[in-house]
PDB file of N, CA and C in Angstrom:
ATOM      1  N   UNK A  43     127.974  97.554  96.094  1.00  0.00           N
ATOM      2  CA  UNK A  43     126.959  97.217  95.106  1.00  0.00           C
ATOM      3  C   UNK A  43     125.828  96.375  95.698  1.00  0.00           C
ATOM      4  N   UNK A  44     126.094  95.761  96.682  1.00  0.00           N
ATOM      5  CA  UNK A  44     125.248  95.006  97.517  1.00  0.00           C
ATOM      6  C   UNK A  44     123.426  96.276  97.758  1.00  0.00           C
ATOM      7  N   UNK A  45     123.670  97.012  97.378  1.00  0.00           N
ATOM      8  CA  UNK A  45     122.408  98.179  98.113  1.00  0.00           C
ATOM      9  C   UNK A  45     121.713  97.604  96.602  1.00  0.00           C
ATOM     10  N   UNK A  46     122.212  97.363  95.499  1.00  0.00           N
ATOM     11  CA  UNK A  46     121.599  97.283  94.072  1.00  0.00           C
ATOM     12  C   UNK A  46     120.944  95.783  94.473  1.00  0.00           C
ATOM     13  N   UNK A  47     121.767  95.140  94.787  1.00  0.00           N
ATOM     14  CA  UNK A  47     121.017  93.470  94.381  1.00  0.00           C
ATOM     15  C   UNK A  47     120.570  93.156  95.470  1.00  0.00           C
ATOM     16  N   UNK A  48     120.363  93.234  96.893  1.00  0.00           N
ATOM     17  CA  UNK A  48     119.704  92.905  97.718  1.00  0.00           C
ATOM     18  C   UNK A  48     118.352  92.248  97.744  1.00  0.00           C
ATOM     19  N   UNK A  49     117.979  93.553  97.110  1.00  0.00           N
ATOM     20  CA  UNK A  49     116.199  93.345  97.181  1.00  0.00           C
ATOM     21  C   UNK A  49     115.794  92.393  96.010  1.00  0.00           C
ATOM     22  N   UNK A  50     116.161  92.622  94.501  1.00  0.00           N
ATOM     23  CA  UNK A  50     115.821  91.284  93.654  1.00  0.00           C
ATOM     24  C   UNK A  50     116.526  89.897  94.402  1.00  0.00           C
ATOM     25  N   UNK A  51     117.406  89.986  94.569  1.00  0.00           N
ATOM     26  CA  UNK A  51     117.444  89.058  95.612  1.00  0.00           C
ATOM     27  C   UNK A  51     116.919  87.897  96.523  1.00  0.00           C
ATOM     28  N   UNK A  52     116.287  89.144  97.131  1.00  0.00           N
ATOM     29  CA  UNK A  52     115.323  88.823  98.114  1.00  0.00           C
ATOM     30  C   UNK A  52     113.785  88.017  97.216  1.00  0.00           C
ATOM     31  N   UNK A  53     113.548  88.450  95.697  1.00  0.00           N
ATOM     32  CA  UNK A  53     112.889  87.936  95.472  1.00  0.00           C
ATOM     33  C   UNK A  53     112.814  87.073  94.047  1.00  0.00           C
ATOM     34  N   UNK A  54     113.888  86.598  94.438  1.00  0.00           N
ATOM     35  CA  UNK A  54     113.982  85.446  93.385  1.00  0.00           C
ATOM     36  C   UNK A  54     114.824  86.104  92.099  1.00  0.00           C
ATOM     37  N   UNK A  55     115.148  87.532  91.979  1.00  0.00           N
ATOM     38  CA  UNK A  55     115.671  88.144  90.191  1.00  0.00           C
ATOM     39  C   UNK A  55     117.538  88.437  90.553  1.00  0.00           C
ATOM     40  N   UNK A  56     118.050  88.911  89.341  1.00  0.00           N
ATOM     41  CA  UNK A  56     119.077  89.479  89.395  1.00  0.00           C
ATOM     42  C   UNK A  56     118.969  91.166  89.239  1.00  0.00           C
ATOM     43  N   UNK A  57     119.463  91.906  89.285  1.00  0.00           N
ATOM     44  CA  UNK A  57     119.477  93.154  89.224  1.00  0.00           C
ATOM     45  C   UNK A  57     118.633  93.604  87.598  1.00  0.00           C
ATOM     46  N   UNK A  58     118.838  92.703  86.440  1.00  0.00           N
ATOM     47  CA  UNK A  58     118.265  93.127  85.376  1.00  0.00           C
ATOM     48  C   UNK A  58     117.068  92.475  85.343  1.00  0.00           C
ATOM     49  N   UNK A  59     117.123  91.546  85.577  1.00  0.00           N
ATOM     50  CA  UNK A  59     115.001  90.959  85.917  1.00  0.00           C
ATOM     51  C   UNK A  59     114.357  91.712  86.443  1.00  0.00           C
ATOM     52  N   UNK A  60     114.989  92.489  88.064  1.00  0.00           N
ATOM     53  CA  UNK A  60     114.155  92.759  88.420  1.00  0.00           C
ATOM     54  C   UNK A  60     113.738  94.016  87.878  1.00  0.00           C
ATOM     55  N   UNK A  61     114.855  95.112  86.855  1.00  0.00           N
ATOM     56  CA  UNK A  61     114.648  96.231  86.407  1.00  0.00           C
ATOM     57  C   UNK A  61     113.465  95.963  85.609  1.00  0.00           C
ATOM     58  N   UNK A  62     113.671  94.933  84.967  1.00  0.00           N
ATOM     59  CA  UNK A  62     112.400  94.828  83.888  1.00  0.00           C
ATOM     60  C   UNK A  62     110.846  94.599  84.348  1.00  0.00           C
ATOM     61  N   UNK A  63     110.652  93.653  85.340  1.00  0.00           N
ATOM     62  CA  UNK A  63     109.713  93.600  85.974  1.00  0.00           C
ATOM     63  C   UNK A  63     109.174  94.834  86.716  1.00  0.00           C
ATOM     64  N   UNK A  64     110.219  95.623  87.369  1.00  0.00           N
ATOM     65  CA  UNK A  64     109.523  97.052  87.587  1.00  0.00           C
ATOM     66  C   UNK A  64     108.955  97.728  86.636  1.00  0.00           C
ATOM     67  N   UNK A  65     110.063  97.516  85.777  1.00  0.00           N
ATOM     68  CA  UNK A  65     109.473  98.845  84.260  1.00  0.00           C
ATOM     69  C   UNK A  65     108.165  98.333  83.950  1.00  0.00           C
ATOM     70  N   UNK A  66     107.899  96.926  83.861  1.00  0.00           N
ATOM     71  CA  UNK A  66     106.465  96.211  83.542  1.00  0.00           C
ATOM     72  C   UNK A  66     105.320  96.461  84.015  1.00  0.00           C
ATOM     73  N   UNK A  67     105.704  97.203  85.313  1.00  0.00           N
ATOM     74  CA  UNK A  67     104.499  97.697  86.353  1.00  0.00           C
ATOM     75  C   UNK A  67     104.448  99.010  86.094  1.00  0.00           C
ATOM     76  N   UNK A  68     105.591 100.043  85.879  1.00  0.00           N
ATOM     77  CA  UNK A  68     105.560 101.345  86.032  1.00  0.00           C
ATOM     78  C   UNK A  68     105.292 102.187  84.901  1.00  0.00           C
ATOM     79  N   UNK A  69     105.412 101.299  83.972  1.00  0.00           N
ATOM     80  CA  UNK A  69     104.376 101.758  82.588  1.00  0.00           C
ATOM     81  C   UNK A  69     103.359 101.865  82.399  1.00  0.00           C
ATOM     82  N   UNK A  70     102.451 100.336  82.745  1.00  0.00           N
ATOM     83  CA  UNK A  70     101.206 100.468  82.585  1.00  0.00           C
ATOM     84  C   UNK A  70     100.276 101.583  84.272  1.00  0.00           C
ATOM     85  N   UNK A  71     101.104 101.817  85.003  1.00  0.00           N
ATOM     86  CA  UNK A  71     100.942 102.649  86.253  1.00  0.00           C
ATOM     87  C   UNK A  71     100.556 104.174  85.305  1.00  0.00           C
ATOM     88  N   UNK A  72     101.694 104.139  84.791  1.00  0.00           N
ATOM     89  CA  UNK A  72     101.891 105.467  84.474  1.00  0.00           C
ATOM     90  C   UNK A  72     100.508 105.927  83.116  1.00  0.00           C
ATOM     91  N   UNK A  73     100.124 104.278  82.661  1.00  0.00           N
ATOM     92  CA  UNK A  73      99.017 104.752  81.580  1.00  0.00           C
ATOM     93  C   UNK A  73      97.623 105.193  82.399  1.00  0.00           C
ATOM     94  N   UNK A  74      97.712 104.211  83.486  1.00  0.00           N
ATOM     95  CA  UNK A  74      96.654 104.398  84.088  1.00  0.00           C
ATOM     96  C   UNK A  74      96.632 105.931  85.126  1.00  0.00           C
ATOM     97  N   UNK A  75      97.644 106.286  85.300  1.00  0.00           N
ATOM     98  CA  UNK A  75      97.766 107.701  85.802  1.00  0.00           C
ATOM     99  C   UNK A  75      97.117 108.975  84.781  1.00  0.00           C
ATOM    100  N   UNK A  76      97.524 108.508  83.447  1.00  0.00           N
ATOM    101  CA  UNK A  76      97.440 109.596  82.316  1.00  0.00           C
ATOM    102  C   UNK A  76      95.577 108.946  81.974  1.00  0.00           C
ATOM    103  N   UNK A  77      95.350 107.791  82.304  1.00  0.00           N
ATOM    104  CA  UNK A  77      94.029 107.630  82.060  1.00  0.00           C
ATOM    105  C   UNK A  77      92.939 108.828  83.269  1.00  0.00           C
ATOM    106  N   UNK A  78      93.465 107.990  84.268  1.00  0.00           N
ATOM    107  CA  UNK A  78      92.507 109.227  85.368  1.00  0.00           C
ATOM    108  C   UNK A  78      93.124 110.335  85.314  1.00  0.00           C
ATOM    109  N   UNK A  79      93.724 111.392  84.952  1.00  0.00           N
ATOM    110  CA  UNK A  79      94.043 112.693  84.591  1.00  0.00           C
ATOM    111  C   UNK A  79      92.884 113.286  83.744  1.00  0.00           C
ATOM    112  N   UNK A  80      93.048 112.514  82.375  1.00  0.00           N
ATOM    113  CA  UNK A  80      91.885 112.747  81.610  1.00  0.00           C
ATOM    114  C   UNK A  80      90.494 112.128  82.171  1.00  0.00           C
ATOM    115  N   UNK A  81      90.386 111.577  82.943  1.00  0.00           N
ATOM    116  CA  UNK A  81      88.641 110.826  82.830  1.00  0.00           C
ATOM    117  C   UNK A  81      88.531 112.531  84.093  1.00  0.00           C
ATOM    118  N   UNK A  82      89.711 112.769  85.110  1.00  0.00           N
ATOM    119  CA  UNK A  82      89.188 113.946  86.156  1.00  0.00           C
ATOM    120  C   UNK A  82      88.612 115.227  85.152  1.00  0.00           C
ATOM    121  N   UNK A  83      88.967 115.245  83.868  1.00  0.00           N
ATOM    122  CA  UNK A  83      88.807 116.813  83.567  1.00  0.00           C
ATOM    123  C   UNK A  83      87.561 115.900  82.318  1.00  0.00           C
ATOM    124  N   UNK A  84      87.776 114.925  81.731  1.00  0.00           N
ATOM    125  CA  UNK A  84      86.208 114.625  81.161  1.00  0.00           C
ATOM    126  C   UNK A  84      85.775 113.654  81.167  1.00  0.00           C
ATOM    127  N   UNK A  85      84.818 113.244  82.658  1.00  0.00           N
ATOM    128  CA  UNK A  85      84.767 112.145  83.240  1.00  0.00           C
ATOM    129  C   UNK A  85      84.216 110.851  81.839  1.00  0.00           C
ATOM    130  N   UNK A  86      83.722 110.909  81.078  1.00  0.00           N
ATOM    131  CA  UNK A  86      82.897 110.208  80.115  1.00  0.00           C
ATOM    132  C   UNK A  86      83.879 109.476  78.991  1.00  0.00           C
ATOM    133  N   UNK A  87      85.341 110.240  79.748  1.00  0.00           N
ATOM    134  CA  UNK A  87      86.109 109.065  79.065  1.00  0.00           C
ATOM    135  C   UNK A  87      87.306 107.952  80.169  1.00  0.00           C
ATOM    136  N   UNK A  88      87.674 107.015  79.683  1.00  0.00           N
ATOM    137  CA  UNK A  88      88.334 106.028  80.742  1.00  0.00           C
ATOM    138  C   UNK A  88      87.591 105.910  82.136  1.00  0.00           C
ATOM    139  N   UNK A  89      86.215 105.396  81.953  1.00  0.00           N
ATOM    140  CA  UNK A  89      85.405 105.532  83.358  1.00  0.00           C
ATOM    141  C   UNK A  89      86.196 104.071  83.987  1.00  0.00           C
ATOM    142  N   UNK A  90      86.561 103.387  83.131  1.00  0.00           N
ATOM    143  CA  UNK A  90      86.735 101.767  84.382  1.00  0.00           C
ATOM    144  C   UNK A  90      88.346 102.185  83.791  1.00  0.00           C
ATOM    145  N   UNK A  91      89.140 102.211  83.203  1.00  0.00           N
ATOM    146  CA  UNK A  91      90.467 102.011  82.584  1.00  0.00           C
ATOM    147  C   UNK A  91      91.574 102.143  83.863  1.00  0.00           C
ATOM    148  N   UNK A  92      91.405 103.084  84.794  1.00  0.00           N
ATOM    149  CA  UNK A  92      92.644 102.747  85.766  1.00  0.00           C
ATOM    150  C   UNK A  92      92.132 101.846  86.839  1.00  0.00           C
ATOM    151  N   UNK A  93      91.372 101.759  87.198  1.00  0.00           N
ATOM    152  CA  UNK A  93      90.886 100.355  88.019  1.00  0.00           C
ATOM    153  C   UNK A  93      91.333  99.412  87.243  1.00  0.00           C
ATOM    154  N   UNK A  94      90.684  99.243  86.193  1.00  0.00           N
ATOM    155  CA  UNK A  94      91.252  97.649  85.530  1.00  0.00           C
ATOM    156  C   UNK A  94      92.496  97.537  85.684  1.00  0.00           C
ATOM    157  N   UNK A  95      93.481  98.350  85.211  1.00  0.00           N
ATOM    158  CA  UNK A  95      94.788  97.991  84.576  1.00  0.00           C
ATOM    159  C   UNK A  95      95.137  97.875  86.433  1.00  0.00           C
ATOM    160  N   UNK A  96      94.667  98.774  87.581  1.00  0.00           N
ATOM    161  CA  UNK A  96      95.792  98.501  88.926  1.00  0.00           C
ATOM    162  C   UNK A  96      95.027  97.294  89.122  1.00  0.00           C
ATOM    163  N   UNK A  97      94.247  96.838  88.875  1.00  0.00           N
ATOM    164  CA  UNK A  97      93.555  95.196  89.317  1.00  0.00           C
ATOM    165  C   UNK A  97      94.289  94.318  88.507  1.00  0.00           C
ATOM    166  N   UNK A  98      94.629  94.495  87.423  1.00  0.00           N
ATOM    167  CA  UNK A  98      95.120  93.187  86.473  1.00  0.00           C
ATOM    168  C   UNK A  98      96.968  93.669  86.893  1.00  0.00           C
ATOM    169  N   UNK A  99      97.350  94.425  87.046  1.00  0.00           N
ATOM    170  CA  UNK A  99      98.824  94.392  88.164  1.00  0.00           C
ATOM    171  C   UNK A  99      99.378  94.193  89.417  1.00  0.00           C
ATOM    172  N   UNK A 100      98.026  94.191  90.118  1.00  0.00           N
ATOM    173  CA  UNK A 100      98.144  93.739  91.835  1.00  0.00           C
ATOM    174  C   UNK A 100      97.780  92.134  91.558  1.00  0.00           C
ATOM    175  N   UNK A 101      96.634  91.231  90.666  1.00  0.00           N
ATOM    176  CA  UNK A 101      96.761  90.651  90.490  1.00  0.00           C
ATOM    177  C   UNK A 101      98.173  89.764  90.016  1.00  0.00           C
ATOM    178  N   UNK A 102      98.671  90.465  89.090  1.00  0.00           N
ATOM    179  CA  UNK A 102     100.111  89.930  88.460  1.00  0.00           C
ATOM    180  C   UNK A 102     100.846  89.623  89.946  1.00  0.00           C
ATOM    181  N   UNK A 103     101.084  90.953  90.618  1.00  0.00           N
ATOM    182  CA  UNK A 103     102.323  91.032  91.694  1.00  0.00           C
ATOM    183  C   UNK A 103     101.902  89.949  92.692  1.00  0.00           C
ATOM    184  N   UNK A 104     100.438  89.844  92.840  1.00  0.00           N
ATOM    185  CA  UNK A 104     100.145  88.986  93.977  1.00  0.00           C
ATOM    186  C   UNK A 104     100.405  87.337  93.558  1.00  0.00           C
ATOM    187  N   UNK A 105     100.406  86.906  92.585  1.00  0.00           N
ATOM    188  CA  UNK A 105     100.604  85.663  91.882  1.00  0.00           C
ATOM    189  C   UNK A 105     102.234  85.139  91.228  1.00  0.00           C
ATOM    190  N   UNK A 106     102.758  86.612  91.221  1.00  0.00           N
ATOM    191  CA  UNK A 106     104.197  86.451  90.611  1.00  0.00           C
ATOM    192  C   UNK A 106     105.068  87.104  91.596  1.00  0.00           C
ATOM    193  N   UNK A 107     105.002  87.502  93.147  1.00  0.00           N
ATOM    194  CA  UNK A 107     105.620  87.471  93.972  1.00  0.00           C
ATOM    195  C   UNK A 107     107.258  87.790  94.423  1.00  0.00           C
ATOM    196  N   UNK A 108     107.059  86.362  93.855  1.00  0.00           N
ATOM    197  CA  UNK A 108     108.623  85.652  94.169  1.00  0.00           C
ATOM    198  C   UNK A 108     108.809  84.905  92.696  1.00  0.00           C
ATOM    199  N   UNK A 109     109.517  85.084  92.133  1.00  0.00           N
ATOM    200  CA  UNK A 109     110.254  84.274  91.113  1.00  0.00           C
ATOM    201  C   UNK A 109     110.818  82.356  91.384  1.00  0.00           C
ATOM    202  N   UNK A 110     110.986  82.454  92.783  1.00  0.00           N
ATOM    203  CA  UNK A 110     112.015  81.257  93.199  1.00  0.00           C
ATOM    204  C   UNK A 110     111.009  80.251  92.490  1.00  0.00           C
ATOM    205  N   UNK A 111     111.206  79.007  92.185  1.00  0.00           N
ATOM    206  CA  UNK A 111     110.143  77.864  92.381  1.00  0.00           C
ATOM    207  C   UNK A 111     108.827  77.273  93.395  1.00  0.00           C
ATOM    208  N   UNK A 112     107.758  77.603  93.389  1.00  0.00           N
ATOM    209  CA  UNK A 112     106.715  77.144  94.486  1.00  0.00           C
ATOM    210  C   UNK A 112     106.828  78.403  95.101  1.00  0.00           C
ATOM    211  N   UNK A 113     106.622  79.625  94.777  1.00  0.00           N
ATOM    212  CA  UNK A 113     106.710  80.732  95.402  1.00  0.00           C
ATOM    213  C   UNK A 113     105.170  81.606  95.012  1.00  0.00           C
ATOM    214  N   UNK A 114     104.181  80.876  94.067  1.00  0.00           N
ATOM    215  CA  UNK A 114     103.427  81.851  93.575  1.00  0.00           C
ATOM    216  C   UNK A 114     102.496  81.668  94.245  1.00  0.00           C
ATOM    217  N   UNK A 115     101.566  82.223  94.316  1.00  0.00           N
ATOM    218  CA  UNK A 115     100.022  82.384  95.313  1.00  0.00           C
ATOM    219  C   UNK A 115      98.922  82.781  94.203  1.00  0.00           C
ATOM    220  N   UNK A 116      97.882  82.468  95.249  1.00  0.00           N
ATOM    221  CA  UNK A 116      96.839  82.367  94.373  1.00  0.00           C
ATOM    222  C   UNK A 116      96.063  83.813  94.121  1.00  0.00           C
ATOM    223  N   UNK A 117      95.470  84.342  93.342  1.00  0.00           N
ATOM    224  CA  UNK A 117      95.173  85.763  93.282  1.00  0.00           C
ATOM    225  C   UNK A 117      94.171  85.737  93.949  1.00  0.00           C
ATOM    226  N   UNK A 118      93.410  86.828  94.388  1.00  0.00           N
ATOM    227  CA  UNK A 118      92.282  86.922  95.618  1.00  0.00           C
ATOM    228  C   UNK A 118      91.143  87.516  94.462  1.00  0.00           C
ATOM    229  N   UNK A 119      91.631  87.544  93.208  1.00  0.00           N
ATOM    230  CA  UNK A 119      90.534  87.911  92.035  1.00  0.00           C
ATOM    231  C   UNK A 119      90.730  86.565  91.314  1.00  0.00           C
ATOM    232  N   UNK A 120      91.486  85.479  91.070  1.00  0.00           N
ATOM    233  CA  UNK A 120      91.482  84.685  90.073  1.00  0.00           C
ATOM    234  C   UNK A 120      89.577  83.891  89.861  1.00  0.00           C
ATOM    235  N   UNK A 121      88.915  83.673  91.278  1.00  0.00           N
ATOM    236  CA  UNK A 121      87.755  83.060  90.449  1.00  0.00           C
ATOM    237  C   UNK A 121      86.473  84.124  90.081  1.00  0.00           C
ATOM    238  N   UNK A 122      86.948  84.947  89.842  1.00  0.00           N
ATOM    239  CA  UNK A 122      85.871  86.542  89.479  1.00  0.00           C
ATOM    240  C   UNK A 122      85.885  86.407  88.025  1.00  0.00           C
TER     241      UNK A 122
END
């Protein structure tokens, strides 16, 4: 079972934190996938919508990292 918990592990979760924190990313991934699908076939809709949402989640990941205590960093967008 060690192949399951390793990696949350490694960053501060237990096996169910870290499921959730993935799902947290791979949803709004997946909106922003179904956003540029539609903006490719009619560009005049979702012109900024998947940029934003992968900027406001690389932001998240880059600031929320590591879970441990004193583990977070500063975003490379926070003074924009």
């Amino acid at each position: 079972m060690k192949i399951f918990t390793q990696h949350p592990a490694s960053v501060g979760e237990n096996y169910l934190q870290h499921l959730g924190t993935s799902l947290s990313f791979a949803l709004p991934l997946l909106g922003a996938c179904l956003a540029c699908l539609v903006h490719a076939v009619l560009p005049f809709m979702f012109e900024k919508t998947g940029s934003r949402i992968i900027t406001r989640l690389h932001d998240r990941m880059v600031t929320h990292r590591d879970r441990r205590a004193g583990r977070q960093t500063q975003s490379p967008h926070a003074a924009q």
